Coordinates of C-alpha atoms in Angstrom, one line a residue:
M326 CA -3.3 3.1 2.4
S327 CA -15.1 6.5 1.6
S328 CA -17.7 4.3 0.1
L329 CA -17.2 3.2 -3.4
A330 CA -18.1 6.5 -3.7
A331 CA -18.1 3.8 -6.1
S332 CA -21.7 3.3 -5.4
S333 CA -22.4 6.8 -6.5
V334 CA -19.7 7.5 -9.0
S335 CA -19.7 5.8 -12.5
L336 CA -16.7 3.8 -13.4
P337 CA -14.5 5.4 -16.1
V338 CA -14.8 4.2 -19.6
P339 CA -11.9 2.2 -21.0
R340 CA -10.4 5.0 -23.2
R341 CA -10.1 7.2 -20.1
A342 CA -9.0 4.5 -17.8
W343 CA -5.3 5.4 -17.8
S344 CA -6.1 8.8 -16.2
T345 CA -6.9 6.8 -13.1
D346 CA -4.6 3.8 -13.6
L347 CA -1.3 5.6 -14.2
P348 CA -1.1 7.3 -10.8
V349 CA -1.9 4.0 -9.1
L350 CA 0.8 2.2 -11.2
L351 CA 3.3 4.9 -10.1
V352 CA 2.3 4.1 -6.5
A353 CA 3.2 0.5 -7.2
V354 CA 6.6 1.7 -8.5
V355 CA 7.5 3.7 -5.3
W356 CA 6.2 0.9 -3.1
G357 CA 8.4 -1.5 -4.9
A358 CA 11.3 0.8 -4.2
S359 CA 10.4 1.0 -0.5
Y360 CA 11.6 -2.6 0.2
L361 CA 15.2 -1.8 -0.5
T362 CA 14.9 1.6 1.1
A363 CA 13.3 0.3 4.4
K364 CA 15.8 -2.5 4.7
G365 CA 18.6 0.0 4.5
I366 CA 17.5 2.1 7.5
T367 CA 15.5 -0.4 9.7
T368 CA 16.5 -3.2 12.1
G369 CA 14.3 -5.4 14.2
H370 CA 14.9 -3.1 17.2
T371 CA 14.2 0.2 15.4
V372 CA 11.0 -0.7 13.5
L373 CA 8.7 1.4 15.8
A374 CA 11.1 4.4 15.9
V375 CA 11.4 4.5 12.1
L376 CA 7.7 4.2 11.7
V377 CA 7.1 7.2 14.1
L378 CA 9.7 9.2 12.2
R379 CA 8.3 8.2 8.8
F380 CA 4.8 9.4 9.7
A381 CA 5.7 12.3 11.9
V382 CA 7.8 14.0 9.2
V383 CA 4.8 14.6 6.9
L384 CA 2.0 15.0 9.5
P385 CA 2.6 18.7 10.3
V386 CA 2.6 19.6 6.6
L387 CA -0.7 17.7 6.1
V388 CA -2.3 19.5 9.1
V389 CA -1.3 22.9 7.8
A390 CA -2.3 22.2 4.2
G391 CA -5.6 20.6 5.1
W392 CA -6.7 22.7 8.1
R393 CA -9.9 24.0 6.6
G394 CA -10.9 20.5 5.5
L395 CA -10.2 19.0 8.9
R396 CA -12.4 21.6 10.5
T397 CA -15.3 20.6 8.3
L398 CA -15.2 16.9 9.1
S399 CA -18.1 15.6 11.0
A400 CA -17.8 13.5 14.1
A401 CA -18.7 10.4 12.0
Q402 CA -16.0 11.2 9.5
W403 CA -13.4 11.6 12.2
R404 CA -14.4 8.2 13.7
G405 CA -14.4 6.6 10.2
A406 CA -11.0 8.0 9.3
G407 CA -9.6 7.1 12.7
A408 CA -10.7 3.5 12.2
L409 CA -8.9 3.5 8.8
G410 CA -5.8 4.8 10.6
L411 CA -5.9 1.8 12.9
V412 CA -6.0 -0.5 9.9
L413 CA -3.2 1.5 8.3
S414 CA -1.0 1.2 11.4
G415 CA -1.5 -2.5 11.4
I416 CA -0.5 -2.7 7.7
F417 CA 2.8 -0.9 8.3
L418 CA 3.6 -2.8 11.5
L419 CA 3.1 -6.1 9.8
E420 CA 4.9 -5.1 6.6
T421 CA 7.9 -3.6 8.3
Y422 CA 8.4 -6.3 10.8
G423 CA 7.8 -8.8 8.0
V424 CA 10.4 -7.3 5.7
V425 CA 12.9 -7.2 8.5
H426 CA 12.4 -10.9 9.3
T427 CA 12.2 -12.4 5.8
S428 CA 13.8 -12.0 2.4
A429 CA 12.6 -9.3 0.0
T430 CA 11.8 -12.2 -2.4
N431 CA 9.4 -13.8 0.0
A432 CA 7.9 -10.4 1.0
G433 CA 7.2 -9.4 -2.6
L434 CA 5.6 -12.8 -3.4
I435 CA 3.4 -13.0 -0.4
I436 CA 2.2 -9.3 -0.4
S437 CA 1.1 -9.7 -4.0
L438 CA -1.6 -12.1 -2.8
T439 CA -3.6 -8.9 -2.0
M440 CA -4.7 -8.9 -5.6
I441 CA -6.3 -12.3 -5.1
F442 CA -7.7 -11.6 -1.6
T443 CA -9.4 -8.3 -2.7
P444 CA -11.7 -9.5 -5.5
L445 CA -12.6 -12.5 -3.5
A446 CA -13.4 -10.4 -0.4
E447 CA -15.3 -7.9 -2.5
A448 CA -17.3 -10.7 -4.1
A449 CA -18.1 -12.1 -0.6
V450 CA -19.3 -8.7 0.6
T451 CA -21.4 -7.9 -2.4
R452 CA -22.5 -11.5 -2.8
T453 CA -21.5 -11.6 -6.4
R454 CA -19.1 -13.8 -8.3
P455 CA -16.0 -12.1 -9.7
P456 CA -15.7 -12.4 -13.5
A457 CA -13.8 -15.6 -14.5
S458 CA -11.5 -13.5 -16.7
F459 CA -10.6 -11.3 -13.8
V460 CA -9.7 -14.2 -11.5
A461 CA -7.7 -15.8 -14.4
A462 CA -5.8 -12.6 -15.0
A463 CA -5.0 -12.2 -11.3
G464 CA -3.9 -15.8 -11.2
L465 CA -1.6 -15.2 -14.2
S466 CA -0.1 -12.2 -12.4
V467 CA 0.6 -14.3 -9.2
A468 CA 2.2 -17.0 -11.3
G469 CA 4.4 -14.3 -12.8
V470 CA 5.3 -13.1 -9.3
V471 CA 6.2 -16.7 -8.3
L472 CA 8.6 -17.0 -11.3
L473 CA 9.9 -13.5 -10.7
T474 CA 10.8 -14.1 -7.1
Q475 CA 12.1 -17.7 -7.7
S476 CA 15.3 -16.0 -8.9
G477 CA 16.1 -15.2 -5.3
G478 CA 15.1 -18.6 -4.0
F479 CA 11.9 -19.3 -2.0
T480 CA 12.6 -20.6 1.6
A481 CA 10.3 -22.4 4.0
P482 CA 7.7 -20.1 5.6
S483 CA 9.1 -18.1 8.5
T484 CA 7.7 -15.7 11.1
G485 CA 8.3 -12.9 8.6
D486 CA 6.5 -14.8 5.9
L487 CA 3.4 -15.1 8.1
L488 CA 3.6 -11.4 9.0
M489 CA 3.6 -10.5 5.3
L490 CA 0.6 -12.8 4.7
L491 CA -1.3 -11.0 7.5
A492 CA -0.2 -7.7 5.9
A493 CA -1.8 -8.7 2.6
L494 CA -5.0 -9.4 4.4
A495 CA -4.8 -6.1 6.1
R496 CA -4.3 -4.3 2.8
T497 CA -7.4 -6.0 1.5
A498 CA -9.4 -4.8 4.5
H499 CA -8.1 -1.2 4.1
V500 CA -9.1 -1.0 0.4
L501 CA -12.6 -2.4 1.0
V502 CA -13.3 -0.2 4.1
M503 CA -12.2 2.9 2.2
S504 CA -14.4 2.0 -0.7
R505 CA -17.5 1.0 1.3
S506 CA -17.5 3.0 4.5
R507 CA -20.4 5.4 4.7
A508 CA -18.8 7.3 7.6
V509 CA -16.1 8.9 5.4
R510 CA -18.3 9.6 2.4
G511 CA -18.1 13.2 1.2
A512 CA -14.8 14.0 3.0
D513 CA -11.9 15.1 0.9
S514 CA -8.9 12.8 0.5
L515 CA -6.4 15.2 2.1
S516 CA -8.4 15.4 5.3
L517 CA -8.9 11.6 5.4
T518 CA -5.2 11.0 4.8
T519 CA -4.2 13.4 7.5
V520 CA -6.5 11.8 10.1
Q521 CA -5.4 8.3 9.1
L522 CA -1.7 9.1 9.4
G523 CA -2.3 11.0 12.7
G524 CA -4.0 7.9 14.1
A525 CA -1.2 5.6 12.9
V526 CA 1.6 7.7 14.3
A527 CA -0.2 7.8 17.6
V528 CA -0.3 4.0 17.7
F529 CA 3.4 3.8 16.8
A530 CA 4.3 6.4 19.4
V531 CA 2.4 4.6 22.2
L532 CA 4.0 1.2 21.3
A533 CA 7.4 2.8 21.1
A534 CA 7.0 4.2 24.6
L535 CA 6.1 0.8 26.1
P536 CA 8.8 -1.4 27.7
G537 CA 10.6 -3.3 25.0
G538 CA 9.5 -0.8 22.3
G539 CA 13.1 -0.3 21.2
P540 CA 15.2 3.0 21.1
A541 CA 13.3 6.3 21.2
P542 CA 12.6 7.9 17.8
W543 CA 14.8 10.9 18.6
T544 CA 17.7 8.6 19.5
V545 CA 17.4 6.8 16.1
A546 CA 17.1 10.1 14.3
A547 CA 20.2 11.5 16.0
G548 CA 22.2 8.6 14.6
F549 CA 20.9 9.1 11.0
E550 CA 23.3 10.5 8.4
V551 CA 22.4 12.1 5.1
R552 CA 21.8 8.8 3.3
E553 CA 19.4 7.6 6.1
W554 CA 17.5 10.9 6.1
A555 CA 17.1 10.8 2.3
A556 CA 15.7 7.3 2.6
L557 CA 13.3 8.3 5.4
L558 CA 12.0 11.3 3.4
F559 CA 11.4 9.1 0.4
L560 CA 9.4 6.7 2.6
S561 CA 7.5 9.5 4.2
V562 CA 6.7 11.7 1.2
F563 CA 6.4 9.4 -1.7
C564 CA 5.7 5.9 -0.2
T565 CA 3.3 7.2 2.5
L566 CA 1.8 10.7 1.8
V567 CA 1.5 10.6 -2.0
A568 CA 0.8 6.9 -2.3
F569 CA -2.1 6.7 0.1
A570 CA -3.6 10.0 -1.2
V571 CA -3.6 8.5 -4.7
Q572 CA -5.0 5.2 -3.5
M573 CA -7.9 6.9 -1.8
W574 CA -8.6 9.1 -4.8
A575 CA -8.4 6.1 -7.2
V576 CA -10.6 3.7 -5.3
R577 CA -13.4 6.3 -5.5
R578 CA -13.2 6.4 -9.3
T579 CA -12.8 2.7 -10.0
S580 CA -13.2 -0.7 -8.3
P581 CA -11.2 -1.9 -5.3
S582 CA -10.3 -5.0 -7.4
R583 CA -8.9 -2.9 -10.2
V584 CA -6.8 -0.8 -7.8
S585 CA -5.5 -3.9 -6.1
L586 CA -4.5 -5.5 -9.4
L587 CA -2.5 -2.5 -10.4
L588 CA -0.8 -2.3 -7.0
G589 CA -0.1 -6.0 -7.4
T590 CA 2.7 -5.1 -9.9
E591 CA 4.7 -3.9 -6.8
P592 CA 7.0 -7.0 -6.8
L593 CA 7.9 -6.4 -10.4
W594 CA 9.1 -2.9 -9.5
A595 CA 10.8 -4.2 -6.4
A596 CA 12.9 -6.5 -8.7
A597 CA 13.6 -3.6 -11.1
V598 CA 15.0 -1.5 -8.3
G599 CA 16.9 -4.4 -6.9
I600 CA 18.6 -4.9 -10.3
A601 CA 19.3 -1.2 -11.0
I602 CA 20.4 -0.2 -7.5
G603 CA 20.9 -3.3 -5.4
G604 CA 23.0 -5.1 -8.0
E605 CA 20.6 -8.1 -8.1
R606 CA 20.3 -10.3 -11.2
L607 CA 17.3 -12.1 -12.7
G608 CA 17.5 -15.4 -14.6
A609 CA 15.3 -16.5 -17.4
A610 CA 12.5 -17.5 -15.0
G611 CA 12.6 -14.0 -13.5
L612 CA 12.3 -12.3 -16.8
L613 CA 9.4 -14.6 -17.9
G614 CA 7.7 -13.8 -14.5
G615 CA 8.0 -10.1 -15.1
A616 CA 6.4 -10.5 -18.5
L617 CA 3.5 -12.5 -17.0
V618 CA 2.9 -9.9 -14.3
L619 CA 2.5 -7.2 -17.0
A620 CA 0.3 -9.4 -19.2
G621 CA -1.9 -10.4 -16.3
T622 CA -2.3 -6.8 -15.1
S623 CA -3.2 -5.6 -18.6
W624 CA -5.8 -8.5 -19.0
G625 CA -7.2 -7.8 -15.6
R626 CA -7.7 -4.1 -16.4
R627 CA -9.7 -5.0 -19.5
A628 CA -11.8 -7.5 -17.5
A629 CA -12.5 -4.8 -14.9
D630 CA -13.6 -2.4 -17.6
R631 CA -16.2 -4.9 -18.9

């Protein structure tokens, strides 16, 4: 959640790749943990309220920390970052409603399709064919995710499944727009993140105020205990603020496909959190799937370097 400043910045050489890849991989870890966390504090009636709280908690800190940068943004940069904020709000709406209305297994499997959609979309935009080795590596990772998630059982597609599919497409759009948008070129990541989150929280607040938007955010917050507040702060600070700042920084130093492939390990970490904290168990198929995800990601990184 900036043009390839990629078009003006050289891709890192393989021996330095981990300086960019490791922070992105850590984002995948915290996003994997977010499934269990969000499920613990969100219901179908409180999605909008939780999203308002999640974004509003960190927004004042961002504004204060990045005030100077915000004042230097041009009108075009404000418009570009605002457009990214609309895409970001769509991602979170789709993902949160999707997770509430489907299983974590299905959600992890379907959202991982982002790592297939992104290189295909990037190839379509640039009118180039993605390397066969990259496509094969992404396919291997998806096969691993299928095996990994089969431990929980894959049900027939539901409304939540379709919402997660749309979320995967929205993630792809967000990565590509960040990497190719001329409007936000030259702006610092903190300012862009602040404007994006501000736009997203405005969307959620408006939707929450409409009839049928569910309980007010302050009503939901008043009912939170220590555990719920700790979960909300984790979602706000690590899964939102830090994660999207890292993603915006990384996509300027490498390719959107590479970033997407690393973020595609998210279901693996979701399973790890489920086992360690949620008490879930993986069978032989799940263990094999986890190994395939790691192997496919490693292979894809090498293909991206070449």
